[in-house]
PDB file of N, CA and C in Angstrom:
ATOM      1  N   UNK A   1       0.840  -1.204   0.000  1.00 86.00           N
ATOM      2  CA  UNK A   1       0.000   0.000   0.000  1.00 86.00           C
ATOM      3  C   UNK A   1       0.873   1.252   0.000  1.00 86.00           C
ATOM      4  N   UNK A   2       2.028   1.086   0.927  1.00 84.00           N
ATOM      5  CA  UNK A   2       2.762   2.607   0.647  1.00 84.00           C
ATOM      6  C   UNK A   2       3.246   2.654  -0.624  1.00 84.00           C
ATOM      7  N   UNK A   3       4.342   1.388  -0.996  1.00 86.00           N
ATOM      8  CA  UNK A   3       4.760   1.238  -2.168  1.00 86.00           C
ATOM      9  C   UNK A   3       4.385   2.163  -3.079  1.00 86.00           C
ATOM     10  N   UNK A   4       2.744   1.686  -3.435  1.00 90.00           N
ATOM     11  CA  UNK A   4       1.600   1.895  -4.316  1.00 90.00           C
ATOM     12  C   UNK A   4       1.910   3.581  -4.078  1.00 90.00           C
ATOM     13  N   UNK A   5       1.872   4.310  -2.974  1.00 86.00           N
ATOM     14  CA  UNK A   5       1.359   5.080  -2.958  1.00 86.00           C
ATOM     15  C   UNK A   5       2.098   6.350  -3.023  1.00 86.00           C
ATOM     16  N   UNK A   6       3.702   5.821  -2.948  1.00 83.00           N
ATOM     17  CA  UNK A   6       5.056   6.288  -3.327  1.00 83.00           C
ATOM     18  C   UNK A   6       5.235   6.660  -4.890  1.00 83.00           C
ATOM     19  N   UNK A   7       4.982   5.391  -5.497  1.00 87.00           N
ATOM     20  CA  UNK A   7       5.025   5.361  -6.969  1.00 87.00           C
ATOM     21  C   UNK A   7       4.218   6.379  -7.292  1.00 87.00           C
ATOM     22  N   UNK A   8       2.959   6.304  -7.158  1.00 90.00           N
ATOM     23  CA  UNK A   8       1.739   7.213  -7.387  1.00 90.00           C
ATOM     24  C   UNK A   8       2.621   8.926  -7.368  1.00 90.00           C
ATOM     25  N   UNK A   9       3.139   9.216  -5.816  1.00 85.00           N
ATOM     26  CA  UNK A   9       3.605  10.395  -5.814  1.00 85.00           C
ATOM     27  C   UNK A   9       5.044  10.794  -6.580  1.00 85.00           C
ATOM     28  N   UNK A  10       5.532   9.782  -6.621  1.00 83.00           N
ATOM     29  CA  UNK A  10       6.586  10.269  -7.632  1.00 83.00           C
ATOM     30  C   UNK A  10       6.341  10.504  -8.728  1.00 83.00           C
ATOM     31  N   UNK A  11       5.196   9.764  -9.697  1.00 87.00           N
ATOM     32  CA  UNK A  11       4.866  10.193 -10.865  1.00 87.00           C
ATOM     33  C   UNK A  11       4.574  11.345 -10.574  1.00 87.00           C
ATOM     34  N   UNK A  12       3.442  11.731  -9.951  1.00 89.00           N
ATOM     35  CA  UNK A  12       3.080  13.169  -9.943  1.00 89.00           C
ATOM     36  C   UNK A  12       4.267  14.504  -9.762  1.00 89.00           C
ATOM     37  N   UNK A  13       5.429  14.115  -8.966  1.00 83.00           N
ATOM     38  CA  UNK A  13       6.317  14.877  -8.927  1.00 83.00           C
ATOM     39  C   UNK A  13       6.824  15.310 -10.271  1.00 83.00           C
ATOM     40  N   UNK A  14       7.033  13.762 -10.900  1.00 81.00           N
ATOM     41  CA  UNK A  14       7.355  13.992 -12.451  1.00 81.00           C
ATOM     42  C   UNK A  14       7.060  14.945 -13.106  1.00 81.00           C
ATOM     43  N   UNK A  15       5.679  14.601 -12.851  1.00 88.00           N
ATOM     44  CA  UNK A  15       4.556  15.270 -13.744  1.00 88.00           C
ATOM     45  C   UNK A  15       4.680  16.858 -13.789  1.00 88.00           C
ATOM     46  N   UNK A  16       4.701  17.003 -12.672  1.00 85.00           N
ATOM     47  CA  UNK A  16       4.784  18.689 -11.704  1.00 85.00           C
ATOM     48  C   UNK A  16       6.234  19.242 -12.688  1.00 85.00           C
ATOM     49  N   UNK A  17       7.119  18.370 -12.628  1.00 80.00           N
ATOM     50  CA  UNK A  17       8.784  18.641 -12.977  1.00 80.00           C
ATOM     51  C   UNK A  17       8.149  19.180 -14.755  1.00 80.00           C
ATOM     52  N   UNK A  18       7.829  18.172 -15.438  1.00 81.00           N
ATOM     53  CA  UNK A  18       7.416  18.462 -16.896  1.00 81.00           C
ATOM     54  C   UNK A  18       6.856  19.704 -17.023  1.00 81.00           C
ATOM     55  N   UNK A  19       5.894  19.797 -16.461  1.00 86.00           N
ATOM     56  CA  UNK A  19       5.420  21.154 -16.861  1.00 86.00           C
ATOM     57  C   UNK A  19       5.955  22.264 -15.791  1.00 86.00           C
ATOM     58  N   UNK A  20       6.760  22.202 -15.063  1.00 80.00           N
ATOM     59  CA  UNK A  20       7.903  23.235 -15.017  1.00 80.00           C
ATOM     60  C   UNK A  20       8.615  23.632 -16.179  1.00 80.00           C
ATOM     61  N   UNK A  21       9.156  21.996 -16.740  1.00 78.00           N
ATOM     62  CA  UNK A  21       9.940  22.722 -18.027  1.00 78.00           C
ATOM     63  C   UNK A  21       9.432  22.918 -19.265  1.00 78.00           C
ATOM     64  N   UNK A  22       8.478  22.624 -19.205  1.00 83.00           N
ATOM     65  CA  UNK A  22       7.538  23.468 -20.154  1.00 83.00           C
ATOM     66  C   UNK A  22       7.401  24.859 -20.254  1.00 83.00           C
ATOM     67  N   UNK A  23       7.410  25.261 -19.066  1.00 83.00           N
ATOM     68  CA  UNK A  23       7.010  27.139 -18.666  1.00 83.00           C
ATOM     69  C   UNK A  23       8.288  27.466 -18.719  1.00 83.00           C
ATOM     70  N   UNK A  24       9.149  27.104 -18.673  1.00 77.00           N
ATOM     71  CA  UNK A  24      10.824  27.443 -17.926  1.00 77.00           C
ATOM     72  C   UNK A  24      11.764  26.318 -18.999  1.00 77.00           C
ATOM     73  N   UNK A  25      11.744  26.336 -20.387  1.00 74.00           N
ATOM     74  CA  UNK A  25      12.307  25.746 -21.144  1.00 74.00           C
ATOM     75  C   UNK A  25      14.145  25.474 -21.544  1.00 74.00           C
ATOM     76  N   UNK A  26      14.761  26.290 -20.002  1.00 71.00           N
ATOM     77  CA  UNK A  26      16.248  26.215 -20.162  1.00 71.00           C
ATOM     78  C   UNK A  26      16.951  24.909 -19.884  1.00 71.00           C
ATOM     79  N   UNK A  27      18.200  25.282 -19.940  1.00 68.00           N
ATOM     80  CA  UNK A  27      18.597  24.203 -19.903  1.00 68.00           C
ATOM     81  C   UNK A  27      19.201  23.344 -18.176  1.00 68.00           C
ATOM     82  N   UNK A  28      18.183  23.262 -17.631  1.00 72.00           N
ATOM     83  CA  UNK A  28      18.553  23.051 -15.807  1.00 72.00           C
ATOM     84  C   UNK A  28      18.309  22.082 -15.823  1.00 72.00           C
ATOM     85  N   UNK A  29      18.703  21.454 -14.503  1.00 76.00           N
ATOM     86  CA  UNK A  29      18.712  20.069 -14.467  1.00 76.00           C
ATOM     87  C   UNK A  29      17.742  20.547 -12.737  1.00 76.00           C
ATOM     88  N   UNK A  30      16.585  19.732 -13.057  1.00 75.00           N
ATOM     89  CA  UNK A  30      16.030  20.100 -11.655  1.00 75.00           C
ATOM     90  C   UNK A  30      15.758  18.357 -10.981  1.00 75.00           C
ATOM     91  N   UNK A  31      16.484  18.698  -9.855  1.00 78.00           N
ATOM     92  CA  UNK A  31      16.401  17.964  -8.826  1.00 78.00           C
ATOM     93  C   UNK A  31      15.664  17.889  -7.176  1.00 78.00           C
ATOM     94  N   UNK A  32      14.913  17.583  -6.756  1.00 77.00           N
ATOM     95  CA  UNK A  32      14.383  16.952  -5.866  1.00 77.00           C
ATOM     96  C   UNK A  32      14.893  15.865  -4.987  1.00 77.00           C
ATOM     97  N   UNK A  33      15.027  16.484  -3.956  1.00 82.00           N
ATOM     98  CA  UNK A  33      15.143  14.887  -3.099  1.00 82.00           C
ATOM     99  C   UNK A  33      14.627  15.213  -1.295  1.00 82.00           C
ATOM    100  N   UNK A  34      13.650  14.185  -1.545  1.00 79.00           N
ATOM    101  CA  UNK A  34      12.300  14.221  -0.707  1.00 79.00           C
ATOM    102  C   UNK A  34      12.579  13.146   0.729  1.00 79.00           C
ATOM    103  N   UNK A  35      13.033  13.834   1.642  1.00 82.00           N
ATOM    104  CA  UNK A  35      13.032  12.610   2.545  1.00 82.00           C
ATOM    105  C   UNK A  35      11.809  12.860   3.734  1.00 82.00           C
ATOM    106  N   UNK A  36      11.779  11.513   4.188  1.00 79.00           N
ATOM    107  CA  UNK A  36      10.259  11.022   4.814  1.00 79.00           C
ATOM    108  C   UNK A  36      10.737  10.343   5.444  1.00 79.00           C
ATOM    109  N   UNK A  37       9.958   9.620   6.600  1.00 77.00           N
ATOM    110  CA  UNK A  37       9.821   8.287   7.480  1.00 77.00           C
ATOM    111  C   UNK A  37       9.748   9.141   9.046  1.00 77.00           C
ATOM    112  N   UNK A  38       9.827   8.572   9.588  1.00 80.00           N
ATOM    113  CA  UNK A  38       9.930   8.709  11.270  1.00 80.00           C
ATOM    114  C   UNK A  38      11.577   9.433  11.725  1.00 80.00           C
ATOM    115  N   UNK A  39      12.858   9.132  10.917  1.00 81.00           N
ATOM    116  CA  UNK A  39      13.668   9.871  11.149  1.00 81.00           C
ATOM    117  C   UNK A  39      14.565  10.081  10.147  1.00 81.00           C
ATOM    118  N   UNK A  40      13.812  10.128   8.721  1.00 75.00           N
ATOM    119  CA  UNK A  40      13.906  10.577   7.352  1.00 75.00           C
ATOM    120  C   UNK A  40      15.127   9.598   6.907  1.00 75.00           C
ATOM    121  N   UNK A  41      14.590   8.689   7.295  1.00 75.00           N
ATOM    122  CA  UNK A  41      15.373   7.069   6.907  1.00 75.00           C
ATOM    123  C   UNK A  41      15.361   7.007   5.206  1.00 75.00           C
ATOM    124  N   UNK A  42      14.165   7.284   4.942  1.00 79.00           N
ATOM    125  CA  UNK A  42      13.797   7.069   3.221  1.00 79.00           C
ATOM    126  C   UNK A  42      14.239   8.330   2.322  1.00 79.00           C
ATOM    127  N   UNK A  43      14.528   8.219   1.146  1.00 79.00           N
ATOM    128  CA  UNK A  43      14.763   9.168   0.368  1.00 79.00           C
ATOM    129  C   UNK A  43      14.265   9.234  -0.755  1.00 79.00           C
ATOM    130  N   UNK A  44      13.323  10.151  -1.486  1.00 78.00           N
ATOM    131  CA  UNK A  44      13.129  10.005  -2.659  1.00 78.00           C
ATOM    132  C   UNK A  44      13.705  10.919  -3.617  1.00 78.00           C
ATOM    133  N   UNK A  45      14.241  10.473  -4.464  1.00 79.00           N
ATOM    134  CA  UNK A  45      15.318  11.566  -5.092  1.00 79.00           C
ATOM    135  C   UNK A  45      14.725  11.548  -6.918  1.00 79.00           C
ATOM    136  N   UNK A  46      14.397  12.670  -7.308  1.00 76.00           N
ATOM    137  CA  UNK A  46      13.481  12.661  -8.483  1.00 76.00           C
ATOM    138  C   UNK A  46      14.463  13.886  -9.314  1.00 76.00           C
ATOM    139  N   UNK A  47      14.693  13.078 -10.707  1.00 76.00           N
ATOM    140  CA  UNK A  47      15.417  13.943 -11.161  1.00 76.00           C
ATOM    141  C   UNK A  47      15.252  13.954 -12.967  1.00 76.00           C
ATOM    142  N   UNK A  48      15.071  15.848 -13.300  1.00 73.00           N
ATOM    143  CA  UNK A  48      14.420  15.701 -15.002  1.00 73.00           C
ATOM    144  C   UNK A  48      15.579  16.597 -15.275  1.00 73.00           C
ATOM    145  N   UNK A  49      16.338  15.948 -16.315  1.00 75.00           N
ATOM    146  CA  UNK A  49      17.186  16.515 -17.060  1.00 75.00           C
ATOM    147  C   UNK A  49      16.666  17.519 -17.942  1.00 75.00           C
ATOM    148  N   UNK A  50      17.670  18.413 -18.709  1.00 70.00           N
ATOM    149  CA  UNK A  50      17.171  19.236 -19.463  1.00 70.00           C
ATOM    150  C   UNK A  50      17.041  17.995 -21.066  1.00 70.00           C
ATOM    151  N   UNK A  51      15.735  18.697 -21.929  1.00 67.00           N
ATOM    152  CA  UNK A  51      15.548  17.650 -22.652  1.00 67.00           C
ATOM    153  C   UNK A  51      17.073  18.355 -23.975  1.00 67.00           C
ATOM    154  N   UNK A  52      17.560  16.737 -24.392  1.00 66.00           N
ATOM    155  CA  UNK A  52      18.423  16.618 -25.551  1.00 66.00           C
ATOM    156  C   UNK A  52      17.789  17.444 -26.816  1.00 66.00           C
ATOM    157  N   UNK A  53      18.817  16.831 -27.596  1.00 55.00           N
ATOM    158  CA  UNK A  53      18.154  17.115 -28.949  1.00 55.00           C
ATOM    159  C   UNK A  53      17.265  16.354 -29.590  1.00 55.00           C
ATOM    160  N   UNK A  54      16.707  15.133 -28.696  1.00 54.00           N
ATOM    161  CA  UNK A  54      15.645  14.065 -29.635  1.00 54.00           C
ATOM    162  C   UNK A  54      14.361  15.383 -29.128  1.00 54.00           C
ATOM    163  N   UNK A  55      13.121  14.643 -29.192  1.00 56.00           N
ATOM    164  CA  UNK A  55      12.081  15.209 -28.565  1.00 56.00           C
ATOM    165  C   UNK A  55      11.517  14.484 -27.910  1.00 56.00           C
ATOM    166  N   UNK A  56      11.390  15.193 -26.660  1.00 55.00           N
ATOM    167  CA  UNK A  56      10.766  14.778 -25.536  1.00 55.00           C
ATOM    168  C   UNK A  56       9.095  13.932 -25.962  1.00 55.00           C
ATOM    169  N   UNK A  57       9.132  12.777 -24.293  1.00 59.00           N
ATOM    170  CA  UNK A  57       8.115  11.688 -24.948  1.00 59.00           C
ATOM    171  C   UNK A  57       7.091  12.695 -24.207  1.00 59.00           C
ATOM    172  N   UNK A  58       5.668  12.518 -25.062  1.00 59.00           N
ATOM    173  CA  UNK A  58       4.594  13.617 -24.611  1.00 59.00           C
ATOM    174  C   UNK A  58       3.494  12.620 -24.217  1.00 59.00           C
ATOM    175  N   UNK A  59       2.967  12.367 -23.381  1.00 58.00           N
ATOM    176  CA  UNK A  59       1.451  11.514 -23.266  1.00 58.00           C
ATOM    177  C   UNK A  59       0.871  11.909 -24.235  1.00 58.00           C
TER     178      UNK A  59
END
């Protein structure tokens, strides 16, 4: 159930990250790193490069 519910929020972080660089199209490397637990034992570390020269995958 947390698992589940980790995954869930990291996509959304993703998600959040994309359309940052959507509005803000330079070339940064934005990083995140999210710690949690009872004495921030866990780490979630979420990270969107600036996009290359292919083109970025779009839903």
């Amino acid at each position: 159930e947390q698992q589940a519910f980790i995954k869930d929020f990291q996509d959304a972080v993703v998600e959040l990250l994309r359309e940052f660089r959507r509005e803000f199209p330079y070339k940064q490397i934005v990083r995140w790193s999210i710690e949690y637990g009872d004495d921030q034992q866990h780490c979630l570390e979420v990270l969107v490069k600036p996009p290359t020269h292919q083109t970025m995958d779009k839903h």
